[in-house]
mmCIF file of C-alpha atoms in Angstrom:
data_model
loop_
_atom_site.group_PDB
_atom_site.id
_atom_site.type_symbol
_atom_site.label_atom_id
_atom_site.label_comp_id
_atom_site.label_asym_id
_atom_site.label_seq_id
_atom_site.Cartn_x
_atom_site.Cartn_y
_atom_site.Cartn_z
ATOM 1 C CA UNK A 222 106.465 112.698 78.121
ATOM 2 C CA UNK A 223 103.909 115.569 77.820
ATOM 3 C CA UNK A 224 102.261 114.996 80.744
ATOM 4 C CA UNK A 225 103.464 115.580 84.849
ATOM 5 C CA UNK A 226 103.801 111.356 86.353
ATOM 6 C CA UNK A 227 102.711 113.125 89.132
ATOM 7 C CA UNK A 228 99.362 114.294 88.210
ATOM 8 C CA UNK A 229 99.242 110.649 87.020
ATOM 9 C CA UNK A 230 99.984 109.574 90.180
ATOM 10 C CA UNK A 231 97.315 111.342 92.165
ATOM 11 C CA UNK A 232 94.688 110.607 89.415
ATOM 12 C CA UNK A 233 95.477 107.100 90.538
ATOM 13 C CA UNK A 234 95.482 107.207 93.895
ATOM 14 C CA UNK A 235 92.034 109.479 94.169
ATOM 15 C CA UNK A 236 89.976 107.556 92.242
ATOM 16 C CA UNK A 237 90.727 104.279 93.571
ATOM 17 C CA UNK A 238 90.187 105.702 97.337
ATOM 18 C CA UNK A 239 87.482 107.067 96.349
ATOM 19 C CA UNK A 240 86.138 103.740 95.550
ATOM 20 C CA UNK A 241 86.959 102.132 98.402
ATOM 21 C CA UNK A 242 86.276 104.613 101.034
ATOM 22 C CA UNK A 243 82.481 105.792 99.629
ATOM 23 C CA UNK A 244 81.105 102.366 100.634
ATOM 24 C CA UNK A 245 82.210 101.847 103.959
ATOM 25 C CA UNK A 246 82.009 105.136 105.203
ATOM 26 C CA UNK A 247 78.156 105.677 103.526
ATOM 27 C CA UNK A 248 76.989 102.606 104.437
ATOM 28 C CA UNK A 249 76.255 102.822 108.071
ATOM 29 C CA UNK A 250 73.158 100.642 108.603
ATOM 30 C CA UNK A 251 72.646 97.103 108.057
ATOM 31 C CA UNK A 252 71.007 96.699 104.509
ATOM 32 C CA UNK A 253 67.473 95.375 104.919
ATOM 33 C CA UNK A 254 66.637 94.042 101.773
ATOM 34 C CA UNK A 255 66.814 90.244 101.470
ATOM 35 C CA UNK A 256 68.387 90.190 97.763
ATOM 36 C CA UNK A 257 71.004 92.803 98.144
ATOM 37 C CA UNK A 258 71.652 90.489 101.912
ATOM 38 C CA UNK A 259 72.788 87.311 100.599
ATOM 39 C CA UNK A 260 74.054 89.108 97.312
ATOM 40 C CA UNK A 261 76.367 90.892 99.519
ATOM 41 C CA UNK A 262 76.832 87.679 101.304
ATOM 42 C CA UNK A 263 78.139 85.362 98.479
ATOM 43 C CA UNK A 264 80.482 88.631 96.719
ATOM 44 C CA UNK A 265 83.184 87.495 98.468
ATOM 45 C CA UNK A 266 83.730 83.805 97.978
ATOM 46 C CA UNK A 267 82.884 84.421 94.144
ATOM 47 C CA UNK A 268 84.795 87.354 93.475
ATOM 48 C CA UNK A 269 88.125 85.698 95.280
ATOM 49 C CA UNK A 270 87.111 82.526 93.179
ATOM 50 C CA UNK A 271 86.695 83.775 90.144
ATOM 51 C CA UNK A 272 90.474 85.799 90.357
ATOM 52 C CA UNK A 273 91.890 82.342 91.839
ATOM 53 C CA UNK A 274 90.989 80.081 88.331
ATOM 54 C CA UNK A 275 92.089 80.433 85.942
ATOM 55 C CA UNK A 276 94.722 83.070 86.813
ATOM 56 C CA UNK A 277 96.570 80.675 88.997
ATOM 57 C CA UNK A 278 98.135 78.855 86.075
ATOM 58 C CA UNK A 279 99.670 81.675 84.337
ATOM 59 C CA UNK A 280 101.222 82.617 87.527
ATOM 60 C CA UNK A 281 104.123 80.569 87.606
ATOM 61 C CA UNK A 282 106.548 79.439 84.700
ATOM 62 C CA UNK A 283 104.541 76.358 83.785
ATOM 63 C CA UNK A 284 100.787 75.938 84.329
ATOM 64 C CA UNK A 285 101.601 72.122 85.496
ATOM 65 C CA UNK A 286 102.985 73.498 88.743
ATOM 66 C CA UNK A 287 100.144 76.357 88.739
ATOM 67 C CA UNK A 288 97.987 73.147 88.224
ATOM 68 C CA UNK A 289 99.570 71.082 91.474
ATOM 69 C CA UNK A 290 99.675 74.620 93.680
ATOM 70 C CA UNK A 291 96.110 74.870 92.984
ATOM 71 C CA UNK A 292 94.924 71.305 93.938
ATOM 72 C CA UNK A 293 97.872 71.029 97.258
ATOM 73 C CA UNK A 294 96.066 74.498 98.290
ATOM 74 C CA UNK A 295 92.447 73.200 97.999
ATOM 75 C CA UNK A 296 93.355 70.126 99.751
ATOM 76 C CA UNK A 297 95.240 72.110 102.909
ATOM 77 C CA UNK A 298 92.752 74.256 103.093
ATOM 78 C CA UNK A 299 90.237 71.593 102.914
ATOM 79 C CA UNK A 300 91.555 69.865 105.863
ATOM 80 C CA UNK A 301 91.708 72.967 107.992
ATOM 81 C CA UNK A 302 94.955 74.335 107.366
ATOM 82 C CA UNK A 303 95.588 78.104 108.501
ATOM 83 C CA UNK A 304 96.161 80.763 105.768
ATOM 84 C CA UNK A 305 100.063 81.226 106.515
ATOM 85 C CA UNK A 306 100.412 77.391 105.979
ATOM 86 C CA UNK A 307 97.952 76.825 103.168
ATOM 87 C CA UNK A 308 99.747 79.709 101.094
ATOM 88 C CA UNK A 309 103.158 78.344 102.320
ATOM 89 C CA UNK A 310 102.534 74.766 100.785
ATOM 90 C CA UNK A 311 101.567 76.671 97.301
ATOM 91 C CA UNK A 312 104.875 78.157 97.231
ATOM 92 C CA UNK A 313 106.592 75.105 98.327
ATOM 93 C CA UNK A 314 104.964 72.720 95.869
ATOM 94 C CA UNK A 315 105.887 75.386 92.980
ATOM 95 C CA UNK A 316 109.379 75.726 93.899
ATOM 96 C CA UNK A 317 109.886 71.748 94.268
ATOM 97 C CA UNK A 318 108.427 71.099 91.195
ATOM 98 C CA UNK A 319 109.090 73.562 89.033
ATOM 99 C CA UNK A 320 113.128 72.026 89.406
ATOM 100 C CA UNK A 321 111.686 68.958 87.815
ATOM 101 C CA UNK A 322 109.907 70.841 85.073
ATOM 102 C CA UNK A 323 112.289 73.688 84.394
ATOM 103 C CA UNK A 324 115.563 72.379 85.095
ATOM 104 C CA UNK A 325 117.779 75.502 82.604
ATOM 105 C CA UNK A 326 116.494 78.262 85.014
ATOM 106 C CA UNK B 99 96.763 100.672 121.871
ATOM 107 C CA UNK B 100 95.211 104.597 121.538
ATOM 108 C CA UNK B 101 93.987 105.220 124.621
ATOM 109 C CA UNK B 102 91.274 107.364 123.975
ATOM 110 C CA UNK B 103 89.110 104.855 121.585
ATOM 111 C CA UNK B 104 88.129 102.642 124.770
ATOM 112 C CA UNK B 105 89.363 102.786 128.108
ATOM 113 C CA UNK B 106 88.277 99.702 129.116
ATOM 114 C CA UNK B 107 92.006 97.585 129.330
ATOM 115 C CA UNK B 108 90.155 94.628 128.318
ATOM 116 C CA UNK B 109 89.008 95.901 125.005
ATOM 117 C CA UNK B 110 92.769 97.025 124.641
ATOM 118 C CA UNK B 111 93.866 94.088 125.551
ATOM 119 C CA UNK B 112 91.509 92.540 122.768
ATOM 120 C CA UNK B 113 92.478 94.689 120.539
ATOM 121 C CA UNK B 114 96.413 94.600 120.778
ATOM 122 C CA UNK B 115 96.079 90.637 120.793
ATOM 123 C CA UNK B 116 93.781 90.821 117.180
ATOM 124 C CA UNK B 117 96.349 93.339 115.946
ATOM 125 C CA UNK B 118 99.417 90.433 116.063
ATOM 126 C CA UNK B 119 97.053 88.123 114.657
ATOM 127 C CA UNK B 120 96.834 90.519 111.299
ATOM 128 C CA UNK B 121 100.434 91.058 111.520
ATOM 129 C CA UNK B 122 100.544 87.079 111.186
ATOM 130 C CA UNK B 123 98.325 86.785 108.799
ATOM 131 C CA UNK B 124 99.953 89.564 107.154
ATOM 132 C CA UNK B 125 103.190 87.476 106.381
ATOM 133 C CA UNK B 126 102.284 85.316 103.664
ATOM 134 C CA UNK B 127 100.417 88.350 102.090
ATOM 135 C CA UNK B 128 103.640 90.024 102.237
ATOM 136 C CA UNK B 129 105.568 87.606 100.598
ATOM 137 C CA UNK B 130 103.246 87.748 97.596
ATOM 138 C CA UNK B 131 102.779 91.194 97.249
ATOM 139 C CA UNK B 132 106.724 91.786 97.314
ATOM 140 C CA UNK B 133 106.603 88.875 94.240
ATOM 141 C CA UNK B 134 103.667 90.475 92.191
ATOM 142 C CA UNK B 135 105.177 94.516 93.244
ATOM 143 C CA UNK B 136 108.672 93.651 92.231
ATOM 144 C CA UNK B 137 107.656 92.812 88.720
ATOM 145 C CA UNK B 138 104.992 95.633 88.682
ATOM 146 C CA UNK B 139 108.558 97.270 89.676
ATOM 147 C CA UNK B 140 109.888 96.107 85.930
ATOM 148 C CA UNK B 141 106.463 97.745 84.149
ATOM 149 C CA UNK B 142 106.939 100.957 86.041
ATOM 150 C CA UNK B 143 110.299 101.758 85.192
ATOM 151 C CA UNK B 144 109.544 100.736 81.281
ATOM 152 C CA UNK B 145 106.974 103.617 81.660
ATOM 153 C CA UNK B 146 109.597 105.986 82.826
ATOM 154 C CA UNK B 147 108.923 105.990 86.673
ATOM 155 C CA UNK B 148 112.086 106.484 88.817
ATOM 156 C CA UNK B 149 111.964 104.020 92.178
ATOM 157 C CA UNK B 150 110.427 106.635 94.429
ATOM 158 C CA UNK B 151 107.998 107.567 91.941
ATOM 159 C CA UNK B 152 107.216 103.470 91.883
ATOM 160 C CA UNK B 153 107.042 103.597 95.769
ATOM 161 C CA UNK B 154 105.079 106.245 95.707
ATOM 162 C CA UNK B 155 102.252 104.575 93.046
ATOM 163 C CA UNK B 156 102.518 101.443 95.324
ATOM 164 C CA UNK B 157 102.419 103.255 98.551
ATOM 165 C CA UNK B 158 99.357 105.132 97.922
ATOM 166 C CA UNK B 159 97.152 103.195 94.997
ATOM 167 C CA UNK B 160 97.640 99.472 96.670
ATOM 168 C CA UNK B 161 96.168 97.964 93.107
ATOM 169 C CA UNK B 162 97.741 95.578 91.183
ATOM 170 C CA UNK B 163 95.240 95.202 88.001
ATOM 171 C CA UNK B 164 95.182 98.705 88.906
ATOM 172 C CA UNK B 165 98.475 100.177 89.135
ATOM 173 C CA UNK B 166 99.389 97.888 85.690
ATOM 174 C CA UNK B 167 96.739 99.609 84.241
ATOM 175 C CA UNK B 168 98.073 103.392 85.401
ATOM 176 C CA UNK B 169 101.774 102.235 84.275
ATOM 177 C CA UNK B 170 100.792 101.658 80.610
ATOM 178 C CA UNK B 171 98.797 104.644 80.447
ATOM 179 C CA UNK B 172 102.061 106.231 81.289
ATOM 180 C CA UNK B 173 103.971 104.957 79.348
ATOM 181 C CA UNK B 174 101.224 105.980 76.245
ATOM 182 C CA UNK B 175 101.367 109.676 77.934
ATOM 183 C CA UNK B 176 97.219 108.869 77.613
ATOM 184 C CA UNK B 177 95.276 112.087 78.802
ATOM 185 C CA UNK B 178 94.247 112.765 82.245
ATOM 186 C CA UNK B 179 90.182 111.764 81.687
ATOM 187 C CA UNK B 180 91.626 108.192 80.105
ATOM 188 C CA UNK B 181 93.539 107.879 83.312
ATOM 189 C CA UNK B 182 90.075 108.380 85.581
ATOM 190 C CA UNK B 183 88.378 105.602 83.678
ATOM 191 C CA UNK B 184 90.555 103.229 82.967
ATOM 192 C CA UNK B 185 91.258 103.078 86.808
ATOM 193 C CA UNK B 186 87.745 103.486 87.829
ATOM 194 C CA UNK B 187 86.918 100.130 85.917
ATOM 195 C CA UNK B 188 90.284 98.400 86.670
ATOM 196 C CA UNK B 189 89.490 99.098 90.314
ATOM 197 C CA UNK B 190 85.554 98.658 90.371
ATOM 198 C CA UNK B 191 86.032 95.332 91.961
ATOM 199 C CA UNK B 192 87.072 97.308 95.682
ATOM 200 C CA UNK B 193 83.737 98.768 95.209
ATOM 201 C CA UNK B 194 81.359 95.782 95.715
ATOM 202 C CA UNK B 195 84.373 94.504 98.184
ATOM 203 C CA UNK B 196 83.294 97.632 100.195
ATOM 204 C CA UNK B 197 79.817 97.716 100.300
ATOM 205 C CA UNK B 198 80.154 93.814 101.755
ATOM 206 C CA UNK B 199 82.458 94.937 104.192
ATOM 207 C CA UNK B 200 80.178 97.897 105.372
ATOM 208 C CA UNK B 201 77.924 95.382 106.484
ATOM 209 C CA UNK B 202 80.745 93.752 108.570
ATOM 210 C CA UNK B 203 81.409 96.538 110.457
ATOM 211 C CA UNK B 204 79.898 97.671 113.769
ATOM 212 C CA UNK B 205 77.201 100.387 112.542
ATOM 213 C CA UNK B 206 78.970 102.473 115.197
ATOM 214 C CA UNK B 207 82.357 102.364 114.059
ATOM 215 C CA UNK B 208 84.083 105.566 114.165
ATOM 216 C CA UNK B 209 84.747 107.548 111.080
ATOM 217 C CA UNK B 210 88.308 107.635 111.653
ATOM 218 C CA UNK B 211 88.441 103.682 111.355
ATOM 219 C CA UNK B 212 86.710 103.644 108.172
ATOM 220 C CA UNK B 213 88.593 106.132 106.436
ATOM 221 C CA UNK B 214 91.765 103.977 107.474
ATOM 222 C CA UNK B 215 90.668 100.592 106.377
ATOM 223 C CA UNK B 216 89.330 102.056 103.116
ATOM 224 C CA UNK B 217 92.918 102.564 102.560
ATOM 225 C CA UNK B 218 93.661 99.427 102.197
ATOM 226 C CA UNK B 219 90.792 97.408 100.499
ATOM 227 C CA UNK B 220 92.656 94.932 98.659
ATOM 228 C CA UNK B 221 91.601 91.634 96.998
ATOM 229 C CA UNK B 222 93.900 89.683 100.063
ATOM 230 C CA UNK B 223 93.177 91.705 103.037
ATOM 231 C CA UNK B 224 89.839 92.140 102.244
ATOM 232 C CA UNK B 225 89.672 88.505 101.907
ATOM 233 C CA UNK B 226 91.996 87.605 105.017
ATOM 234 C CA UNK B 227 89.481 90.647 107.318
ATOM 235 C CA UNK B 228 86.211 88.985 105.673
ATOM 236 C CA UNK B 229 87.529 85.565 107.144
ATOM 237 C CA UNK B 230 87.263 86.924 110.474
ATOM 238 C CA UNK B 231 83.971 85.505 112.496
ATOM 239 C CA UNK B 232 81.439 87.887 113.793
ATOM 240 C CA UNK B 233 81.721 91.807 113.311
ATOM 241 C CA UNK B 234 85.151 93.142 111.972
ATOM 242 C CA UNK B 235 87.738 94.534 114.398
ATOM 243 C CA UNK B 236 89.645 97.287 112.321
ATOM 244 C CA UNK B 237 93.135 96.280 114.568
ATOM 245 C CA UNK B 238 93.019 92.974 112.765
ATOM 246 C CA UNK B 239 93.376 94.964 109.303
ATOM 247 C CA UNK B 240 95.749 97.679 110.411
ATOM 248 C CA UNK B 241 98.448 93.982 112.067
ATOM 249 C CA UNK B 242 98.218 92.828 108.471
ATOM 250 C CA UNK B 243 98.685 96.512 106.675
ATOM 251 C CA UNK B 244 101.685 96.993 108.809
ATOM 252 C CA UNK B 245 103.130 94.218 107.228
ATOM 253 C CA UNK B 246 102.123 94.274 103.776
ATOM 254 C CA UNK B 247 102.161 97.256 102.640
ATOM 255 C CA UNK B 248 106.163 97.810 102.766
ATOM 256 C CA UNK B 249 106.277 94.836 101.635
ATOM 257 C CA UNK B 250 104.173 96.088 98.103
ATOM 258 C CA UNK B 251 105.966 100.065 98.555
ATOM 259 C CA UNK B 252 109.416 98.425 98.554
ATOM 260 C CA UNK B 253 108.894 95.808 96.487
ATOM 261 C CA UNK B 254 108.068 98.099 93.569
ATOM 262 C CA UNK B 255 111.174 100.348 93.913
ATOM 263 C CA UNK B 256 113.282 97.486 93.833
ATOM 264 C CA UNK B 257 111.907 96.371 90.778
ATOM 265 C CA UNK B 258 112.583 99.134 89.420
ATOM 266 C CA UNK B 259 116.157 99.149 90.367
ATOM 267 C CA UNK B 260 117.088 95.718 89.837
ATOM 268 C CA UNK B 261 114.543 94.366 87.829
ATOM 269 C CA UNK B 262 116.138 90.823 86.343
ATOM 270 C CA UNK B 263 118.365 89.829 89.231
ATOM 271 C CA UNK B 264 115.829 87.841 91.425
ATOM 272 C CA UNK B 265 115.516 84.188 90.240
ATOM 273 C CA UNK B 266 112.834 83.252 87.847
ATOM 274 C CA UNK B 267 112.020 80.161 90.301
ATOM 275 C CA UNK B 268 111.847 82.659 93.264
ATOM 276 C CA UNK B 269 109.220 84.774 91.501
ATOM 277 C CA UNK B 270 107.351 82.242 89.874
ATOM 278 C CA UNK B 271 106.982 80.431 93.666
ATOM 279 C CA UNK B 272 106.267 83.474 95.439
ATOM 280 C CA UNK B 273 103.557 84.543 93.330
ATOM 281 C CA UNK B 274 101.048 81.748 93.828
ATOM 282 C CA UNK B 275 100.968 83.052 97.590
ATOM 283 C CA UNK B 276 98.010 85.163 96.824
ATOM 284 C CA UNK B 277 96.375 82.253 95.382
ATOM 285 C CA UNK B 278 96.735 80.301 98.378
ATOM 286 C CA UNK B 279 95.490 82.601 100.463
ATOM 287 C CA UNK B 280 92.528 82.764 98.426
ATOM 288 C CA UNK B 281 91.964 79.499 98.537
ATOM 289 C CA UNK B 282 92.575 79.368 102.458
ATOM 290 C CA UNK B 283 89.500 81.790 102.850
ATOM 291 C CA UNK B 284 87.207 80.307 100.130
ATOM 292 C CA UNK B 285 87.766 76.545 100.850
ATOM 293 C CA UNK B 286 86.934 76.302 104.577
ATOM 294 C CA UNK B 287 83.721 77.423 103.825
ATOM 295 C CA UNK B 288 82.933 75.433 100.782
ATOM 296 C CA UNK B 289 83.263 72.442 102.999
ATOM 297 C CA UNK B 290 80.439 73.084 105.569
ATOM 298 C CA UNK B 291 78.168 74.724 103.002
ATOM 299 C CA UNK B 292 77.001 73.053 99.744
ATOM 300 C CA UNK B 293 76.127 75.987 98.006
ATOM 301 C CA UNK B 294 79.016 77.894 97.975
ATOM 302 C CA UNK B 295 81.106 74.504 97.373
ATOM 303 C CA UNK B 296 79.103 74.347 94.093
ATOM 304 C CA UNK B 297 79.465 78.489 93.565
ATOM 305 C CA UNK B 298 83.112 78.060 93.519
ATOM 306 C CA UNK B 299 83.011 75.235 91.263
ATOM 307 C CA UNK B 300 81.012 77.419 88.925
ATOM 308 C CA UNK B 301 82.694 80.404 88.976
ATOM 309 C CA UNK B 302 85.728 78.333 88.387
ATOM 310 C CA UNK B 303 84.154 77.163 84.999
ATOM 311 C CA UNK B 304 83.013 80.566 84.152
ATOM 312 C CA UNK B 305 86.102 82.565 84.806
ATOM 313 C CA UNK B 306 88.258 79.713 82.639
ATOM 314 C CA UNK B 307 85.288 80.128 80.162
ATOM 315 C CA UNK B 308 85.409 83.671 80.184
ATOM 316 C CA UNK B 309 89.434 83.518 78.913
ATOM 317 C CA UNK B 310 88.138 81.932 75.604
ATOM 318 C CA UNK B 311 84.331 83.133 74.880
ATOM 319 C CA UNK B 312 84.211 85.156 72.027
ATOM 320 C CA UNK B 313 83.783 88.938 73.149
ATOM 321 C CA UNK B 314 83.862 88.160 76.918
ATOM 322 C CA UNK B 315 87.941 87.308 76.227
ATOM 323 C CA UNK B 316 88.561 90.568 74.789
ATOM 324 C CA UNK B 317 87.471 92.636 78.508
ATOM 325 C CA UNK B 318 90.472 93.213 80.636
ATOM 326 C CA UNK B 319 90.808 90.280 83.711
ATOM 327 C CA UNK B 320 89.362 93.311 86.132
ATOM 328 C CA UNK B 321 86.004 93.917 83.671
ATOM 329 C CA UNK B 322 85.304 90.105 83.440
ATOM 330 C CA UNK B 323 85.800 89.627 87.097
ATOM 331 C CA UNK B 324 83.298 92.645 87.723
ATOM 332 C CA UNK B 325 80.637 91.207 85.569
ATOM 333 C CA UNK B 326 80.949 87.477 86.532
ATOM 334 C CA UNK B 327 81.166 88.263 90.439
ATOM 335 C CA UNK B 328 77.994 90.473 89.451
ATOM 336 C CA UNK B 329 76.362 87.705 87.614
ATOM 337 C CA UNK B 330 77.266 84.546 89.967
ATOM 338 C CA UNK B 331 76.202 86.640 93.154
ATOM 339 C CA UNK B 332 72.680 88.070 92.127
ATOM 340 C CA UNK B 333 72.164 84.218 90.701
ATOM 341 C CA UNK B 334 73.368 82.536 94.132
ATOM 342 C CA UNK B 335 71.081 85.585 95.842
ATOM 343 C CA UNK B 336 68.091 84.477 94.112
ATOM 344 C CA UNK B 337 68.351 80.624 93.980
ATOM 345 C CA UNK B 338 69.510 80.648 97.626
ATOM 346 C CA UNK B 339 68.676 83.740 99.900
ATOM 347 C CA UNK B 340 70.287 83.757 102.845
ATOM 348 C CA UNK B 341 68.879 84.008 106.460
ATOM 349 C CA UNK B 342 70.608 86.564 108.745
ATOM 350 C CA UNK B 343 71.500 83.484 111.343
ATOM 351 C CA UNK B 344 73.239 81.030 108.676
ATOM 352 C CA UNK B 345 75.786 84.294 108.017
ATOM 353 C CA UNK B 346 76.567 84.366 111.852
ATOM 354 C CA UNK B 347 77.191 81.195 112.094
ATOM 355 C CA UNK B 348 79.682 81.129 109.725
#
């Protein structure tokens, strides 16, 4: 190892604050413009849905219980379940099932 | 609370009450950052980290693409410039994440407060302080910090310590917990609002797409999520501006 983990270390931590903080602390006024509004608007829902599918099956040992975490968190969350409880029943459905469909572990 | 940012008791009172709500909210987040940091834990010690130097990486970068990213570079001994960019594009999702939160905030939010919650713009408290109605109270963030990010600092020292002893099953259920919260802040809208019901269903599509398409599949998971949230966005903005009053009310 040539180089200092340390310098690595800061290298990693500046740049991705820097990131992060530049928006929010340059931004101060609401942004006028129509496009970059509702642009700004829908970031959000399709950035957190884009990292939630497929990624969601590869997550877990099989992608059947990835699969059934997926569709029991859609459906609590359809019915207006809060976040701790929504998340909870994705873990629980994973851990039931997966002693079905990986009984060795 | 501080006393000197109001001195009104009923704004303190406000704000102490939003603050355990993000330390609530904060548990489940928790839980699934100690899952995804423990086995970030495993990558950092292959690249020759010791557990403070883990804690340390987790404790101050608060990435997971990110931080997996920084680990292999390690572990190649890649130069410092290859460092910059490979965690400027691993990371360039926070960016967009930032300039929608800027217009969340109260245009006369202190400086102080926005250095802070800059800190910690991450894919699940960003999502979890987004979820919030009306403007964003910083207290809510900082409840939900207090309890996560241990939870990701000690979660990656561990891993590097004891890497194999927690059960497979444990890990494997623990680290769908992000997911669900995901899906706990995208869903409830979906259901009042027919566009960004069909959105999701589309970006669904597109990201599994986007794991097979020729070219598109070779981009690391951070690039493709850049360019499709990009993409699906300035499409949705076009098709279906959006008035200032439909984003209050919801």
């Amino acid at each position: 190892m040539t180089n200092n983990i340390y310098i690595y270390l800061a290298i990693m931590a500046g740049v991705t604050y820097a990131i992060r903080v530049l928006p929010l602390t340059l931004i101060r006024k609401e942004i006028k413009n129509d496009f970059l509004q509702s642009f700004l608007y829908y970031v959000p829902y399709i950035t957190l849905a884009v990292m939630t599918f497929p990624a969601i099956l590869g997550a877990t040992q099989s992608p059947i219980s990835g699969a059934l975490a997926l569709i029991i968190g859609v459906v609590a969350a359809w019915f207006g379940a809060s976040l701790f409880m929504v998340s909870l029943s994705c873990c629980a459905i994973v851990f039931i099932s997966e002693l079905f469909l990986i009984p060795l572990t | 609370m501080k006393p000197l940012l109001s001195s009104l008791p009923g704004i303190q009172a406000e704000n102490s009450r939003v603050f355990y709500d993000g330390m609530r909210d904060g548990i489940p987040i928790g839980l699934g950052y100690f899952a995804v940091s423990f086995s970030l834990g495993i990558v950092a010690k292959n690249a020759g980290l010791t557990a403070f130097q883990g804690f340390l990486a987790s404790a101050l970068v608060n990435a997971s693409a990110g931080q997996y990213a920084g680990f292999t570079l390690i572990a190649a001994s890649a130069a410092y410039l290859e460092m910059v960019i490979v965690v400027l594009i691993a990371n360039a999702r926070y960016f967009l994440m930032s300039c929608a939160m800027s217009q969340r905030m109260k245009p006369e939010t202190p400086l102080h407060h926005r250095l802070l919650m800059g800190f910690y713009v991450t894919d699940e408290l960003f999502g979890i302080s987004i979820a919030r109605p009306g403007f964003l109270n910083p207290y809510y963030t900082y409840g939900a910090i207090l309890v996560a990010a241990p939870c990701w600092a000690t979660g990656t020292a561990l891993g590097v310590i004891a890497g194999n002893l927690l059960p497979l099953r444990a890990v494997s259920s623990l680290s769908v917990a992000l997911y669900g919260m995901f899906l706990a802040v995208i869903i409830p809208p979906a259901n009042k609002n027919k566009v960004i019901a069909g959105l999701i269903l589309i970006c669904f599509a597109s990201s599994y797409a986007a794991t097979w398409l020729p070219l598109v599949s070779s981009l690391s998971a951070g690039t493709r999520t850049i360019i499709l949230t990009v993409a699906i966005s300035a499409m949705a903005a076009l098709l279906f501006p959006v008035k200032r009053k439909e984003m209050e009310n919801d």
